[in-house]
XYZ file of C-alpha atoms in Angstrom:
718
model
C 149.495 18.631 107.636
C 145.924 18.143 108.742
C 147.027 18.383 112.366
C 148.664 21.787 111.910
C 146.941 24.683 113.630
C 145.506 27.574 111.631
C 146.076 30.386 114.108
C 149.135 31.694 112.383
C 148.123 31.040 108.772
C 147.767 34.103 106.527
C 145.372 34.151 103.579
C 146.953 35.314 100.321
C 144.523 37.012 97.866
C 145.537 37.838 94.318
C 145.368 41.559 93.413
C 142.548 41.096 90.877
C 140.349 39.241 93.369
C 141.084 41.833 96.053
C 139.964 44.587 93.677
C 136.673 42.787 93.038
C 136.031 42.431 96.766
C 136.674 46.140 97.319
C 134.235 46.993 94.517
C 131.565 44.765 96.055
C 132.019 46.439 99.430
C 131.709 49.922 97.951
C 128.587 48.858 96.019
C 127.027 47.492 99.205
C 127.663 50.779 100.985
C 126.074 52.685 98.097
C 123.014 50.438 98.206
C 122.721 50.986 101.939
C 122.818 54.774 101.495
C 120.257 54.633 98.642
C 117.601 52.110 99.785
C 115.329 50.464 97.278
C 111.531 50.839 97.387
C 111.082 47.452 99.064
C 113.450 48.542 101.813
C 111.482 51.795 102.165
C 108.399 49.759 102.955
C 110.350 47.827 105.571
C 111.455 51.084 107.224
C 107.843 52.138 107.778
C 106.960 48.639 108.966
C 109.949 48.702 111.298
C 108.836 52.010 112.799
C 105.309 50.702 113.424
C 106.598 47.453 114.908
C 108.938 49.416 117.165
C 105.970 51.430 118.401
C 104.094 48.206 119.084
C 106.956 46.848 121.199
C 106.796 49.986 123.354
C 103.014 49.754 123.703
C 103.072 46.036 124.532
C 105.832 46.283 127.126
C 103.992 49.107 128.859
C 100.716 47.188 128.970
C 102.236 43.927 130.189
C 104.789 45.217 132.699
C 104.501 48.743 134.073
C 100.755 49.198 133.546
C 99.817 45.596 134.239
C 96.322 45.752 132.808
C 96.849 42.773 130.518
C 96.679 40.543 133.578
C 93.736 42.597 134.863
C 91.822 41.854 131.678
C 92.604 38.143 131.931
C 91.463 38.148 135.557
C 88.272 39.985 134.557
C 87.509 37.435 131.850
C 88.156 34.547 134.269
C 85.894 36.157 136.857
C 83.078 36.635 134.371
C 83.419 33.003 133.214
C 83.530 31.732 136.801
C 87.022 30.220 136.624
C 89.956 30.283 139.020
C 93.442 31.117 137.822
C 95.839 28.183 137.468
C 97.811 28.888 140.668
C 94.749 29.157 142.894
C 93.112 26.164 141.253
C 96.221 24.078 141.905
C 96.124 24.996 145.597
C 92.434 24.100 145.828
C 93.029 20.743 144.178
C 95.976 20.088 146.480
C 93.649 20.593 149.450
C 91.048 18.377 147.815
C 88.185 20.727 148.488
C 85.293 22.007 146.406
C 85.961 24.061 143.276
C 82.602 25.876 143.326
C 82.620 29.521 142.148
C 80.166 32.160 143.363
C 79.459 34.193 140.218
C 78.353 37.393 141.931
C 80.324 39.640 139.614
C 78.910 38.019 136.468
C 75.380 38.658 137.714
C 76.189 42.306 138.456
C 77.772 42.736 135.018
C 74.696 41.318 133.304
C 72.414 43.569 135.368
C 74.497 46.649 134.522
C 74.455 45.785 130.822
C 70.680 45.343 130.953
C 70.183 48.749 132.549
C 72.448 50.400 129.994
C 70.664 48.631 127.143
C 67.368 49.979 128.455
C 68.823 53.496 128.289
C 70.572 53.384 124.906
C 68.825 50.644 122.934
C 65.218 51.256 123.892
C 62.490 53.010 121.949
C 63.899 56.467 122.639
C 66.773 57.488 120.377
C 69.767 58.328 122.589
C 70.849 61.208 120.345
C 69.307 63.961 118.248
C 70.375 66.337 115.508
C 69.558 69.869 116.605
C 69.086 72.760 114.146
C 71.333 75.831 114.501
C 70.407 78.293 117.221
C 70.260 81.250 114.832
C 69.008 80.881 111.268
C 69.816 83.396 108.545
C 66.983 84.518 106.295
C 67.836 83.666 102.664
C 68.735 86.590 100.401
C 65.929 85.834 97.953
C 63.385 86.066 100.791
C 64.784 89.450 101.841
C 64.530 90.640 98.247
C 60.898 89.535 98.084
C 60.172 91.359 101.337
C 61.768 94.544 99.946
C 59.709 94.251 96.750
C 56.532 93.721 98.761
C 57.278 96.744 100.959
C 57.843 98.927 97.898
C 54.560 97.789 96.366
C 52.647 98.409 99.593
C 54.257 101.853 100.012
C 53.271 102.844 96.485
C 49.716 101.591 97.000
C 49.331 103.541 100.244
C 50.786 106.671 98.627
C 48.387 106.425 95.689
C 45.430 105.808 97.989
C 46.093 108.464 100.632
C 48.014 110.919 98.489
C 50.960 110.940 100.872
C 53.623 108.403 101.860
C 52.992 106.221 104.924
C 54.495 106.904 108.310
C 58.117 105.574 108.487
C 57.410 103.970 111.873
C 54.524 102.012 110.326
C 56.806 100.933 107.478
C 59.477 99.745 109.912
C 56.909 97.897 111.990
C 55.558 96.182 108.891
C 59.068 95.253 107.733
C 59.964 93.885 111.164
C 56.804 91.776 111.210
C 57.585 90.328 107.770
C 61.189 89.586 108.800
C 59.989 87.880 111.985
C 57.607 85.729 109.957
C 60.409 84.853 107.545
C 62.733 84.001 110.415
C 60.103 81.761 112.018
C 59.572 80.029 108.695
C 63.354 79.573 108.304
C 63.599 78.082 111.809
C 60.746 75.679 111.098
C 62.413 74.670 107.852
C 65.759 74.135 109.596
C 64.082 72.067 112.310
C 62.311 69.944 109.721
C 65.547 69.478 107.781
C 67.341 68.465 110.998
C 64.659 65.859 111.723
C 64.887 64.514 108.183
C 68.696 64.406 108.304
C 68.538 62.737 111.703
C 66.269 60.015 110.332
C 68.669 59.387 107.439
C 71.662 59.224 109.765
C 69.728 56.822 111.981
C 69.227 54.596 108.937
C 72.976 54.729 108.239
C 73.723 53.726 111.816
C 71.348 50.777 111.690
C 72.523 49.584 108.276
C 76.159 49.882 109.376
C 75.657 47.774 112.502
C 76.254 50.621 114.945
C 73.669 49.514 117.490
C 74.759 45.882 117.245
C 78.342 46.939 117.969
C 77.086 49.244 120.723
C 75.257 46.333 122.379
C 78.494 44.320 122.446
C 80.319 47.366 123.792
C 77.810 47.579 126.666
C 78.629 43.959 127.538
C 82.372 44.715 127.680
C 82.034 47.892 129.719
C 81.230 46.357 133.165
C 83.664 43.457 132.663
C 86.906 45.044 131.475
C 88.808 48.166 132.551
C 87.501 49.819 129.382
C 85.274 49.130 126.391
C 85.888 50.223 122.811
C 83.804 50.853 119.700
C 85.333 51.629 116.300
C 83.919 53.504 113.331
C 82.884 54.643 110.912
C 84.928 52.394 108.644
C 84.083 52.092 104.960
C 83.605 48.485 103.862
C 82.403 47.121 100.554
C 79.364 44.996 101.376
C 77.385 43.041 98.761
C 73.778 44.178 98.526
C 71.184 41.912 96.909
C 68.728 43.748 94.639
C 65.527 41.863 93.783
C 63.457 42.867 90.727
C 59.904 44.120 91.467
C 58.189 41.123 89.916
C 60.595 38.534 91.292
C 63.178 36.588 89.349
C 66.956 36.559 89.408
C 68.495 39.057 91.844
C 71.472 41.251 91.117
C 74.339 41.744 93.556
C 75.743 45.224 93.958
C 79.040 45.857 95.754
C 78.140 48.913 97.779
C 80.509 50.922 100.036
C 78.924 51.134 103.483
C 79.850 52.920 106.689
C 80.242 50.289 109.397
C 80.992 50.112 113.120
C 82.269 47.245 115.238
C 83.213 46.457 118.802
C 86.938 46.060 119.446
C 88.067 43.665 122.161
C 90.180 45.370 124.849
C 92.771 42.629 124.316
C 93.295 43.775 120.704
C 94.099 47.410 121.444
C 97.404 49.082 122.323
C 98.236 52.798 122.548
C 100.896 55.312 123.519
C 101.973 55.005 127.174
C 101.507 57.993 129.393
C 98.601 59.715 127.618
C 95.730 60.969 129.726
C 93.202 60.732 126.891
C 92.977 58.124 124.152
C 92.221 60.907 121.666
C 95.865 62.058 121.848
C 97.451 58.613 121.501
C 98.790 56.530 118.646
C 96.712 53.366 118.493
C 97.473 49.880 117.179
C 94.745 47.289 116.701
C 95.216 43.594 116.060
C 93.010 42.256 113.287
C 92.517 38.696 112.080
C 91.770 37.997 108.434
C 91.615 34.900 106.271
C 93.569 34.203 103.109
C 90.342 34.681 101.133
C 89.893 38.192 102.548
C 93.517 38.960 101.752
C 92.998 37.760 98.196
C 90.027 40.099 97.855
C 92.287 43.042 98.701
C 94.182 42.429 95.452
C 91.208 43.832 93.538
C 90.779 47.001 95.621
C 92.499 50.309 94.824
C 95.001 51.759 97.270
C 96.533 48.459 98.340
C 100.104 47.458 97.500
C 99.654 44.426 95.263
C 103.309 43.349 95.486
C 103.296 43.370 99.263
C 100.055 41.394 99.416
C 101.513 38.753 97.123
C 104.661 38.682 99.244
C 102.487 38.052 102.333
C 100.655 35.206 100.593
C 103.932 33.677 99.490
C 105.543 33.987 102.923
C 102.513 32.554 104.690
C 102.368 29.661 102.238
C 105.991 28.823 103.074
C 105.195 28.557 106.778
C 106.130 32.048 107.923
C 104.176 34.788 109.733
C 104.082 33.094 113.127
C 101.598 34.804 115.413
C 103.521 35.668 118.582
C 101.977 39.005 119.395
C 101.474 38.770 123.131
C 101.986 36.336 126.000
C 98.311 36.639 126.938
C 97.024 35.353 123.587
C 97.069 31.655 124.493
C 95.148 31.961 127.781
C 92.769 34.483 126.251
C 91.979 32.071 123.412
C 91.141 29.342 125.937
C 88.873 31.684 127.940
C 87.103 32.770 124.751
C 86.745 29.164 123.529
C 88.909 29.814 120.474
C 91.838 28.041 118.933
C 95.271 28.681 120.381
C 96.879 31.162 117.947
C 100.190 29.281 118.237
C 98.612 26.356 116.349
C 96.650 28.418 113.797
C 95.055 25.449 112.091
C 92.260 27.737 110.908
C 94.661 29.641 108.643
C 94.057 33.124 110.106
C 96.540 35.934 109.487
C 97.214 38.603 112.090
C 97.282 42.134 110.742
C 98.317 45.316 112.529
C 96.333 48.517 111.940
C 98.252 51.628 112.946
C 96.573 54.992 113.525
C 98.939 57.727 114.579
C 101.645 60.225 113.734
C 104.719 59.372 111.642
C 107.567 61.690 110.658
C 107.388 63.089 107.152
C 110.813 61.722 106.177
C 109.651 58.135 106.762
C 106.478 58.783 104.783
C 108.398 60.332 101.897
C 110.665 57.311 101.778
C 107.599 55.095 101.694
C 106.083 57.101 98.843
C 103.443 59.323 100.461
C 103.455 62.921 99.232
C 103.903 65.117 102.301
C 105.337 68.662 102.104
C 107.632 68.687 105.142
C 109.948 65.837 106.059
C 110.398 67.032 109.652
C 106.734 67.375 110.579
C 104.604 64.490 111.821
C 101.521 63.472 109.855
C 98.556 61.423 111.006
C 98.269 58.255 108.921
C 96.525 54.911 108.768
C 98.637 51.879 107.862
C 98.060 48.127 107.712
C 101.025 45.824 108.357
C 101.294 42.024 108.065
C 104.626 40.684 109.206
C 107.233 43.005 107.685
C 104.952 44.131 104.834
C 102.942 47.367 104.676
C 100.011 46.449 102.463
C 98.418 49.919 102.618
C 99.147 53.367 104.056
C 97.486 56.762 103.550
C 96.952 60.043 105.345
C 94.078 60.089 107.824
C 90.882 61.478 106.253
C 89.599 62.884 109.558
C 89.712 66.713 109.614
C 90.088 66.507 113.395
C 93.126 64.195 112.956
C 91.331 61.695 115.170
C 91.545 57.918 115.029
C 88.252 55.950 114.871
C 88.574 54.327 118.327
C 86.337 55.507 121.166
C 86.747 54.075 124.651
C 85.412 54.714 128.135
C 85.239 52.935 131.482
C 82.500 51.941 133.891
C 84.350 53.962 136.531
C 86.795 56.464 135.078
C 90.112 57.251 136.735
C 91.342 60.812 136.054
C 94.627 61.049 134.202
C 94.499 57.709 132.384
C 92.300 56.159 129.690
C 92.012 52.936 131.720
C 89.456 52.918 134.518
C 87.748 50.227 136.577
C 85.106 47.697 135.702
C 82.759 45.899 138.048
C 85.209 42.999 138.131
C 87.775 45.377 139.652
C 85.327 46.937 142.110
C 84.006 43.566 143.275
C 87.339 41.715 143.401
C 87.475 41.474 147.219
C 83.795 40.571 147.834
C 84.046 38.036 145.017
C 87.139 36.374 146.509
C 85.679 36.216 150.032
C 82.376 34.881 148.680
C 84.246 32.163 146.805
C 86.142 31.154 149.937
C 82.952 31.168 152.023
C 81.034 29.122 149.476
C 83.845 26.585 149.168
C 83.951 26.265 152.952
C 80.206 25.804 153.040
C 80.294 23.006 150.475
C 83.246 21.354 152.203
C 81.512 21.542 155.580
C 78.290 20.132 154.157
C 80.219 17.300 152.595
C 82.185 16.408 155.733
C 79.219 16.790 158.114
C 76.782 14.898 155.895
C 77.561 11.561 157.601
C 79.432 10.026 160.533
C 83.191 9.789 160.705
C 84.522 6.322 161.656
C 87.660 5.534 163.672
C 88.858 1.929 163.262
C 91.639 0.299 165.236
C 93.091 -1.987 162.577
C 95.026 -3.976 165.227
C 91.752 -5.074 166.844
C 90.089 -6.223 163.601
C 89.997 -9.887 162.739
C 92.218 -10.875 159.787
C 89.199 -11.720 157.608
C 87.482 -8.380 158.388
C 87.549 -5.542 155.776
C 87.450 -2.208 157.495
C 86.643 -0.347 154.289
C 83.192 -1.932 153.903
C 80.295 -0.210 155.627
C 76.637 -1.111 155.329
C 73.613 -1.411 157.640
C 73.507 -4.284 160.118
C 77.083 -5.179 159.496
C 78.757 -7.470 162.061
C 82.294 -6.523 163.010
C 84.694 -9.295 164.029
C 87.391 -8.141 166.395
C 89.978 -9.734 168.629
C 91.450 -8.959 172.002
C 94.249 -6.508 172.396
C 97.462 -8.556 172.639
C 98.786 -6.262 175.365
C 95.622 -6.635 177.395
C 94.240 -3.111 176.839
C 90.719 -4.123 175.862
C 89.082 -0.958 177.153
C 89.735 0.892 173.858
C 86.900 0.511 171.384
C 87.939 -1.159 168.108
C 85.414 0.974 166.153
C 84.049 4.374 167.130
C 81.775 6.906 165.416
C 81.435 10.674 165.717
C 79.567 13.405 163.781
C 81.520 16.511 162.626
C 79.910 19.764 163.593
C 77.964 21.565 160.845
C 78.359 25.340 160.458
C 76.130 25.718 157.400
C 73.877 28.371 158.923
C 76.783 30.578 159.974
C 78.506 30.260 156.590
C 75.275 31.044 154.751
C 74.854 34.186 156.837
C 78.420 35.237 156.038
C 77.837 34.601 152.337
C 74.601 36.607 152.347
C 76.353 39.451 154.119
C 79.014 39.649 151.421
C 76.301 39.517 148.772
C 74.827 42.621 150.406
C 78.279 44.204 150.467
C 78.569 43.477 146.739
C 75.233 45.267 146.239
C 76.561 48.328 148.041
C 79.950 48.338 146.308
C 78.528 47.889 142.809
C 75.524 50.179 143.477
C 73.421 47.626 141.583
C 70.904 45.971 143.948
C 69.910 42.362 143.457
C 66.280 43.087 142.553
C 67.525 44.594 139.277
C 68.353 41.057 138.167
C 64.901 39.749 139.132
C 65.611 38.453 142.643
C 62.993 38.930 145.325
C 63.332 41.955 147.540
C 61.865 42.744 150.921
C 60.678 46.047 152.313
C 59.482 48.445 149.639
C 60.142 45.821 146.952
C 57.272 43.647 148.140
C 54.697 45.760 146.281
C 54.536 46.590 142.591
C 54.705 50.350 143.132
C 57.540 50.020 145.630
C 59.531 47.774 143.309
C 58.984 50.234 140.447
C 60.332 53.027 142.653
C 63.404 50.964 143.568
C 64.020 50.116 139.918
C 63.853 53.801 139.062
C 66.417 54.593 141.748
C 68.693 51.845 140.419
C 68.547 53.428 136.979
C 69.624 56.747 138.465
C 72.724 55.069 139.858
C 74.042 54.560 136.333
C 73.824 58.238 135.452
C 77.574 58.635 135.900
C 78.254 55.677 133.649
C 75.839 57.093 131.087
C 77.644 60.424 131.240
C 80.938 58.643 130.486
C 79.388 56.873 127.507
C 77.779 60.060 126.205
C 80.910 62.164 126.458
C 83.607 59.677 125.417
C 81.883 57.342 122.962
C 78.501 58.340 121.585
C 79.137 62.032 121.039
C 82.630 61.517 119.604
C 81.505 58.709 117.290
C 78.619 60.798 115.945
C 80.939 63.775 115.410
C 83.279 61.502 113.449
C 80.353 60.402 111.283
C 79.236 64.034 110.913
C 82.694 65.031 109.634
C 82.829 62.149 107.181
C 79.387 62.976 105.800
C 80.331 66.620 105.378
C 83.425 65.549 103.394
C 81.743 63.012 101.119
C 78.004 63.745 100.889
C 76.811 65.713 97.841
C 73.057 65.435 98.409
C 72.831 68.310 100.906
C 72.053 65.977 103.806
C 73.812 68.317 106.251
C 74.537 72.027 106.215
C 77.379 71.929 108.716
C 75.539 74.134 111.221
C 73.659 71.316 112.953
C 74.640 70.156 116.416
C 74.771 66.593 117.693
C 72.937 66.331 121.005
C 73.492 63.151 123.023
C 70.629 62.382 125.373
C 71.674 59.220 127.189
C 71.820 60.810 130.632
C 68.599 62.749 130.091
C 66.890 59.545 129.009
C 68.107 57.815 132.148
C 66.946 60.642 134.401
C 63.795 61.965 132.776
C 62.189 59.091 130.889
C 59.519 58.205 133.446
C 59.210 61.793 134.667
C 58.741 63.026 131.124
C 55.923 60.553 130.506
C 54.117 61.678 133.642
C 54.534 65.346 132.726
C 53.195 64.717 129.231
C 50.096 63.010 130.603
C 49.564 65.879 133.036
C 49.987 68.375 130.198
C 47.321 66.585 128.164
C 44.907 66.677 131.085
C 45.544 70.311 132.038
C 45.239 71.616 128.468
C 42.024 69.737 127.762
C 39.890 72.888 127.931
C 38.584 75.324 125.284
C 40.944 78.146 126.274
C 44.162 76.137 126.040
C 43.014 74.317 122.919
C 42.357 77.666 121.262
C 45.939 78.725 122.137
C 47.691 75.473 121.274
C 45.648 74.748 118.185
C 45.182 71.467 116.390
C 48.838 71.251 115.318
C 50.142 71.723 118.839
C 47.677 69.207 120.226
C 48.647 66.722 117.533
C 52.366 67.140 118.341
C 51.747 66.392 122.019
C 49.631 63.348 121.157
C 52.359 61.995 118.886
C 55.012 62.445 121.583
C 52.889 60.795 124.272
C 51.924 57.865 122.052
C 55.566 57.202 121.197
C 56.654 57.200 124.854
C 54.048 54.540 125.700
C 55.042 52.287 122.806
C 52.443 53.280 120.198
C 52.945 54.548 116.667
C 51.994 58.209 116.827
C 51.984 58.641 113.048
C 49.247 56.039 112.694
C 47.128 57.332 115.578
C 47.383 61.081 114.938
C 46.531 62.475 111.466
C 49.287 63.954 109.362
C 50.053 67.681 109.274
C 48.299 68.033 105.915
C 45.152 66.536 107.372
C 45.475 68.872 110.376
C 45.746 71.847 107.983
C 42.545 70.811 106.233
C 40.781 70.479 109.572
C 41.930 73.971 110.572
C 40.692 75.430 107.290
C 37.325 73.762 107.822
C 37.100 75.231 111.317
C 38.008 78.676 109.981
C 35.285 78.425 107.342
C 32.773 77.393 109.971
C 33.903 80.254 112.208
C 33.260 82.750 109.378
C 29.605 81.639 109.306
C 29.298 82.091 113.042
C 25.865 83.822 113.252
C 24.208 81.125 111.121
C 25.797 78.356 113.188
C 24.744 80.134 116.366
C 21.145 80.348 115.130
C 21.224 76.691 114.170
C 22.606 75.770 117.572
C 19.898 77.851 119.255
C 17.174 76.228 117.191
C 18.527 72.775 117.931
C 18.678 73.530 121.626
C 15.116 74.898 121.591
C 13.860 71.809 119.780
C 15.578 69.523 122.222
C 14.095 71.390 125.181
C 10.622 71.280 123.600
C 10.919 67.557 122.972
C 12.030 66.902 126.523
C 9.164 69.014 127.854
C 6.611 67.214 125.678
C 7.877 63.762 126.741
C 7.708 64.816 130.377
C 4.113 66.014 129.904
C 3.092 62.752 128.234
C 4.619 60.719 131.038
C 2.812 62.861 133.594
C -0.624 62.640 131.854
C -0.325 58.885 131.342
C -0.924 59.100 127.604
C 1.961 56.844 126.592
C -0.217 53.781 127.077
C -2.659 54.981 124.370
C -0.111 56.588 122.041
C -0.364 53.821 119.438
C -4.044 54.690 118.812
C -3.451 58.369 118.171
C -2.992 59.806 114.645
C 0.647 60.439 113.665
C 2.073 63.336 111.699
C 5.279 63.808 109.737
C 8.565 64.197 111.662
C 9.949 67.668 112.237
C 13.530 68.337 111.102
C 15.359 71.363 112.430
C 18.489 72.657 110.759
C 18.187 70.595 107.549
C 18.376 71.919 104.000
C 14.741 70.901 103.523
C 13.698 73.069 106.434
C 15.524 76.043 104.976
C 17.663 76.650 108.031
C 21.286 75.933 108.868
C 24.174 75.016 106.625
C 24.208 72.081 104.196
C 26.640 70.230 106.520
C 24.534 70.679 109.679
C 22.961 67.413 110.870
C 19.208 67.162 111.042
C 17.570 66.797 114.435
C 14.549 64.515 114.517
C 12.149 65.780 117.159
C 9.955 62.712 116.930
C 6.307 62.614 115.908
C 3.517 64.845 117.168
C -0.285 64.734 116.862
């Protein structure tokens, strides 16, 4: 029976068992049509993972910039790719690498750091162009005009001329408008200082410095923010003792590696794309999320359980392994460090999927901009985007932008050909130096004596040979020749391609500190060349200003307007990015300020500018030359007191003029008397002459001048 085939055997099921199977099938269909909440979460996760597959396939195949980024990282590290390195090793030649591109990237980053991370702030908060006079000020002006009209009517017995009233009203309104503009400007400066503190505390400039390193290397660089993170803040008591730790929400920024970013294929601007970022977190960080509101506790526990059972294998991209080696990190396939990969999605999702997940959206057919965090098949958090502009917090730009695509060119792309030729030339140079460093030896092994070792060579060696058995003894058993050296020609070729790299990158070698001939031999000439090199990066600065700095500050501006209750911003301010202007006008502005100080150093201009205007110019000039203007120049209150003192002294003008005239007359008399004494030769006998009391002019004792006028001692007289 065991050998019988089963192809023609029919299974007989009792009616009761068949009924149970039919009920189970109908129940399964009902469950499929009415998914449970856990399955709803999986539907959203499945949609996001499907989007990621589209993004990844585009980047790795049709776009091909995953391999470009790997090549850029290898070039910056000075490493050959595996295929080329295998060919070099097969040849047995030198593996030297001419790191021209790395030097250019460092020079470009240094120039950009000088523009954006120097003493001058690369942005400013400008007050509104037109300022409205507050209603209470208008009411006070109306009350004042009524009082003045009544006073004039009572004094003259008739009402004032309407044109005079309108002129007076216009003057008061102009004064009120000027005061409102000054107040708005002061408030903008104060708000700008507070925002600058937020940027520094949130690590914006640290992230920006890392972004400036990425920009010349990769096809694009990215900065992300602001992102709210809970950061512990240590509070120390005034008199010392035990500190207290406060968990404080803080706006933060960070640099995002180009390898960790994917977006919608085909978009011309990253602003219009759905974006997915790869994050790495530890189990401890995931445990901390259990205590934060807004996170799905069940899904987090499911992630911890699945990871503890050996799941959640990190197989995001084929470039991860080589990238980890180039960045000196652990291969993610091993994951001995226990890191978890998390996907952050920023983009549009259909309302039906969000309603199934549990988000309250009004229309199931419309798309809504959301933020979601996915680990494996688990959505640990999802919410609608808080940005009123419906904009994700990723800001990218390129060293050289290509119209129609977010991905441009870095210096590694621009210098790919000069770098490859320089590598080949340098390898040839080293190989030629090695081969031509000593003589080449040709040994006829048939002519050597049996006891002779042809591999040994040393000075004064004696070679034992024997006759040729066929009688051809004219051929030398050992011969020497020197290979020809082409070092000078190869060095000239290498230097020529270094010059080509200077032209292609538009970053000359003297920017990195190398010696330069021609105009660079003098200090002034080198300073002029350095200034021209800074102007070359104006286009790059314009890309950074437009795509990154301005957009990031606008994102922060929107978030502050939504959350701030202290009146930090009014909503009418404008963010002005000044990176390009700093690059173009920094040195010129300093020279113009110094010229302005010199040209206005006369009584007429000082009377027009006043002490406040002069103090403002001094503060600006001192800051541009690296000094603290607030410490050098007195405060505005002190300037006001000085102006009041000058006004009081100006009111007593005739007395001061008389004092000045008396002082001048006394000085002239003293000079005349000293001249007479020198002429008569009486200085030799002056010690024997009787002396009288000194004469003071302009002192309170003398009855002339003001109490603050200094006394002038005219010396002693007989």
